[in-house]
Tab-separated table of C-alpha atoms in Angstrom:
chain	number	residue	atom	x	y	z
A	1	MET	CA	122.159	102.926	139.086
A	2	THR	CA	119.351	105.496	137.464
A	3	ALA	CA	115.604	105.884	138.596
A	4	ALA	CA	114.664	104.392	135.405
A	5	ALA	CA	116.460	101.055	135.523
A	6	PRO	CA	114.172	99.528	139.182
A	7	ARG	CA	111.426	100.253	137.076
A	8	ALA	CA	112.926	98.510	133.543
A	9	ALA	CA	113.109	95.531	136.252
A	10	ARG	CA	109.664	95.831	137.558
A	11	LEU	CA	108.211	96.029	134.413
A	12	ALA	CA	110.327	93.172	133.282
A	13	GLU	CA	109.559	91.016	136.189
A	14	THR	CA	105.676	91.539	135.925
A	15	LEU	CA	105.456	90.177	132.290
A	16	ARG	CA	107.423	87.119	133.672
A	17	THR	CA	105.480	86.471	136.286
A	18	ARG	CA	101.889	87.458	135.706
A	19	PRO	CA	100.068	85.014	133.434
A	20	GLY	CA	98.099	87.341	131.520
A	21	PRO	CA	101.428	89.898	129.830
A	22	ARG	CA	102.936	86.534	130.177
A	23	ARG	CA	100.355	84.722	127.623
A	24	ALA	CA	100.641	87.830	125.861
A	25	LEU	CA	104.007	87.604	125.264
A	26	ASN	CA	103.838	83.987	124.474
A	27	VAL	CA	101.297	84.832	121.260
A	28	LEU	CA	104.071	87.606	120.125
A	29	SER	CA	107.127	85.216	120.061
A	30	ILE	CA	104.602	82.824	117.973
A	31	LEU	CA	103.211	85.075	115.407
A	32	LEU	CA	106.782	86.373	115.000
A	33	LEU	CA	108.177	83.232	114.896
A	34	VAL	CA	104.840	82.354	111.910
A	35	GLY	CA	105.702	85.599	110.137
A	36	GLY	CA	109.225	84.882	109.865
A	37	ILE	CA	108.844	81.491	108.633
A	38	ALA	CA	106.630	82.638	105.995
A	39	LEU	CA	108.749	85.473	105.341
A	40	PHE	CA	111.638	83.157	104.617
A	41	ALA	CA	109.226	80.614	102.887
A	42	GLN	CA	107.589	83.277	99.845
A	43	PRO	CA	109.783	82.617	97.037
A	44	PHE	CA	109.887	79.024	97.507
A	45	ILE	CA	105.961	78.905	97.846
A	46	THR	CA	105.502	81.717	95.085
A	47	ASN	CA	107.579	79.463	92.679
A	48	LEU	CA	105.984	76.757	93.115
A	49	TYR	CA	102.640	77.986	92.324
A	50	ALA	CA	104.208	80.247	89.147
A	51	ASN	CA	105.385	76.240	88.547
A	52	TRP	CA	102.054	75.282	88.064
A	53	ARG	CA	100.800	77.926	86.281
A	54	GLN	CA	103.275	77.428	83.692
A	55	SER	CA	102.303	73.351	83.183
A	56	SER	CA	98.577	74.446	82.420
A	57	LEU	CA	99.278	77.580	80.355
A	58	GLN	CA	102.187	75.338	78.449
A	59	ASP	CA	98.743	73.494	77.237
A	60	GLN	CA	96.465	76.483	76.431
A	61	LEU	CA	99.250	78.365	74.352
A	62	GLY	CA	98.990	76.377	71.611
A	63	SER	CA	95.250	75.705	71.663
A	64	ALA	CA	93.074	76.003	68.565
A	65	ALA	CA	90.842	78.601	71.377
A	66	ASN	CA	93.478	80.679	72.200
A	67	ARG	CA	95.467	80.921	68.925
A	68	ASN	CA	91.443	81.943	67.864
A	69	ALA	CA	91.578	84.549	70.458
A	70	TYR	CA	95.938	85.717	69.530
A	71	ALA	CA	94.349	86.200	66.277
A	72	GLY	CA	91.532	87.710	66.470
A	73	GLY	CA	93.426	90.294	69.104
A	74	ALA	CA	90.309	89.346	72.057
A	75	LEU	CA	93.290	87.386	74.069
A	76	ARG	CA	92.326	87.954	78.377
A	77	GLU	CA	94.079	88.773	81.323
A	78	GLY	CA	95.863	85.530	82.205
A	79	ASP	CA	95.764	84.009	78.796
A	80	PRO	CA	99.549	82.401	77.279
A	81	VAL	CA	100.282	84.983	74.934
A	82	THR	CA	103.910	83.558	73.632
A	83	ARG	CA	106.474	80.991	75.126
A	84	LEU	CA	109.561	83.232	75.703
A	85	ARG	CA	113.513	81.668	75.570
A	86	ILE	CA	116.240	83.551	76.022
A	87	PRO	CA	118.885	81.074	75.093
A	88	LYS	CA	121.577	82.426	77.132
A	89	LEU	CA	120.351	82.273	80.321
A	90	GLY	CA	118.420	79.113	80.325
A	91	VAL	CA	115.036	81.177	80.604
A	92	ASP	CA	111.853	79.654	79.278
A	93	THR	CA	108.532	80.615	80.003
A	94	ILE	CA	104.830	81.124	79.186
A	95	VAL	CA	103.853	84.928	79.231
A	96	VAL	CA	100.437	85.843	80.059
A	97	GLU	CA	99.014	88.826	79.007
A	98	GLY	CA	98.419	91.513	81.536
A	99	THR	CA	101.002	93.179	84.160
A	100	THR	CA	98.195	93.116	87.177
A	101	LEU	CA	99.154	91.843	90.222
A	102	SER	CA	97.178	88.278	89.760
A	103	ALA	CA	98.542	87.987	85.757
A	104	LEU	CA	101.665	88.444	86.871
A	105	ARG	CA	101.768	85.480	89.266
A	106	ALA	CA	102.531	83.819	85.830
A	107	GLY	CA	106.129	84.437	86.364
A	108	SER	CA	105.924	86.884	83.333
A	109	GLY	CA	102.784	89.227	81.545
A	110	HIS	CA	102.317	91.161	78.443
A	111	TYR	CA	101.697	95.528	78.451
A	112	VAL	CA	98.455	95.434	77.267
A	113	GLN	CA	99.313	98.573	75.783
A	114	THR	CA	101.553	97.421	73.644
A	115	PRO	CA	101.105	96.000	71.051
A	116	LEU	CA	101.608	91.850	70.473
A	117	PRO	CA	104.706	90.090	70.130
A	118	CYS	CA	106.236	89.841	66.380
A	119	GLU	CA	104.081	92.462	65.584
A	120	PRO	CA	105.506	96.243	64.099
A	121	GLY	CA	106.019	98.458	67.183
A	122	ASN	CA	107.216	98.122	70.925
A	123	SER	CA	106.013	95.338	72.216
A	124	ALA	CA	106.732	94.909	75.940
A	125	ILE	CA	106.694	92.204	78.721
A	126	ALA	CA	106.848	92.410	82.836
A	127	GLY	CA	108.737	89.731	84.601
A	128	HIS	CA	109.322	88.893	87.851
A	129	ARG	CA	112.947	88.766	89.170
A	130	THR	CA	113.056	87.125	92.414
A	131	THR	CA	109.537	85.518	92.984
A	132	TYR	CA	106.992	83.634	90.923
A	133	SER	CA	109.806	81.168	89.128
A	134	LYS	CA	111.888	84.905	88.578
A	135	PRO	CA	112.125	84.290	85.146
A	136	PHE	CA	113.760	87.403	84.385
A	137	ALA	CA	116.755	87.006	87.770
A	138	ARG	CA	119.362	87.019	85.509
A	139	THR	CA	118.325	89.447	82.404
A	140	HIS	CA	120.972	92.278	83.712
A	141	GLU	CA	124.127	90.035	81.836
A	142	LEU	CA	122.365	90.365	78.909
A	143	GLU	CA	124.166	91.730	76.382
A	144	ARG	CA	124.021	93.424	72.407
A	145	GLY	CA	123.564	90.669	69.732
A	146	ASP	CA	122.060	87.670	72.469
A	147	ARG	CA	119.328	86.311	71.654
A	148	ILE	CA	115.781	86.297	72.404
A	149	VAL	CA	112.680	83.599	70.611
A	150	LEU	CA	109.153	84.267	71.004
A	151	ASP	CA	106.978	81.284	69.656
A	152	THR	CA	103.105	83.051	70.198
A	153	PRO	CA	100.001	81.220	68.738
A	154	VAL	CA	100.526	82.332	65.153
A	155	GLY	CA	104.397	81.955	64.634
A	156	ARG	CA	108.050	82.722	65.556
A	157	CYS	CA	109.930	85.612	65.941
A	158	VAL	CA	113.541	86.242	66.922
A	159	TYR	CA	115.083	88.974	67.932
A	160	ARG	CA	118.622	90.911	68.851
A	161	VAL	CA	119.193	92.716	72.319
A	162	HIS	CA	120.260	96.072	70.985
A	163	ASP	CA	120.673	98.304	74.577
A	164	THR	CA	120.116	97.818	78.075
A	165	TRP	CA	119.893	100.444	81.347
A	166	VAL	CA	118.100	101.272	84.240
A	167	THR	CA	115.548	103.765	84.740
A	168	LEU	CA	112.848	105.040	87.331
A	169	PRO	CA	109.503	103.225	87.560
A	170	THR	CA	108.134	106.472	86.406
A	171	ASP	CA	109.405	106.301	83.343
A	172	ALA	CA	106.221	105.580	80.527
A	173	THR	CA	108.905	106.352	77.908
A	174	VAL	CA	110.066	102.232	77.579
A	175	LEU	CA	106.491	101.646	76.915
A	176	ALA	CA	106.131	104.029	74.486
A	177	PRO	CA	105.314	103.434	70.367
A	178	ALA	CA	108.343	103.330	67.942
A	179	ARG	CA	109.011	102.497	64.315
A	180	GLY	CA	110.305	99.158	63.407
A	181	SER	CA	109.400	96.185	65.576
A	182	TRP	CA	110.751	95.888	68.756
A	183	LEU	CA	110.387	93.912	72.140
A	184	THR	CA	111.441	95.536	75.370
A	185	LEU	CA	112.070	93.426	79.004
A	186	THR	CA	111.190	95.512	82.439
A	187	THR	CA	112.313	94.143	85.911
A	188	CYS	CA	112.914	95.655	88.935
A	189	ASP	CA	116.161	96.573	89.920
A	190	PRO	CA	118.062	95.870	91.822
A	191	PRO	CA	116.780	92.607	92.888
A	192	GLY	CA	114.129	92.547	95.475
A	193	SER	CA	113.870	96.217	95.127
A	194	ALA	CA	111.349	98.030	93.199
A	195	ARG	CA	112.471	101.445	93.248
A	196	GLU	CA	114.182	101.359	89.555
A	197	ARG	CA	113.692	99.025	86.745
A	198	LEU	CA	116.446	97.677	84.305
A	199	ILE	CA	115.266	98.160	80.667
A	200	VAL	CA	116.068	95.193	77.513
A	201	ARG	CA	115.604	96.292	73.921
A	202	ALA	CA	115.676	93.539	71.187
A	203	LYS	CA	114.881	94.540	68.166
A	204	LEU	CA	113.408	91.832	65.535
A	205	VAL	CA	115.780	90.262	63.030
A	206	ARG	CA	113.751	87.016	61.617
A	207	SER	CA	110.016	85.890	62.106
A	208	THR	CA	108.440	82.913	60.372
A	209	PRO	CA	104.609	82.106	60.647
A	210	ALA	CA	103.652	79.293	62.463
């Protein structure tokens, strides 16, 4: 037996028998247990919050006040921008203005530096893939030609997927202005990691005023 073994045994016995160290071990065990439960429950809790947020956004989207704010370019962070539907994936969610951590608790948010949905240029939307109702969980399944429908306060537009690819989070070109009318969806890749970004680029094929 090495010299370290008796010392380790004495330390273990001390921690087991003395009130102070034993109390500290008990507290540490409880903290680890609570931390583990919180980590396990996080997706469930965030989904509940996002679902609650979505129910209120449904009513706000078509309100007169929101329609006027949208038409006048006066949307604030967290205001509903559009209802996004992807029939192939069963996605039906309200997108809010902004991509801050607070805004994205609704599930998905519009990049404020890009045009509003249905407008000319490159309108971009970011969405969660594993938390906050995970609206973009299955975006990797999208293929060329798949349909994406956006209902805004002032009209509806239909896009068809043109391309998908993976890039780095620092790649700002995915938000760059573009000729024509495009929609760009961005989400983390692989799921649960922020190492890369999955990009879906779709082209406007039809628009109808409200």
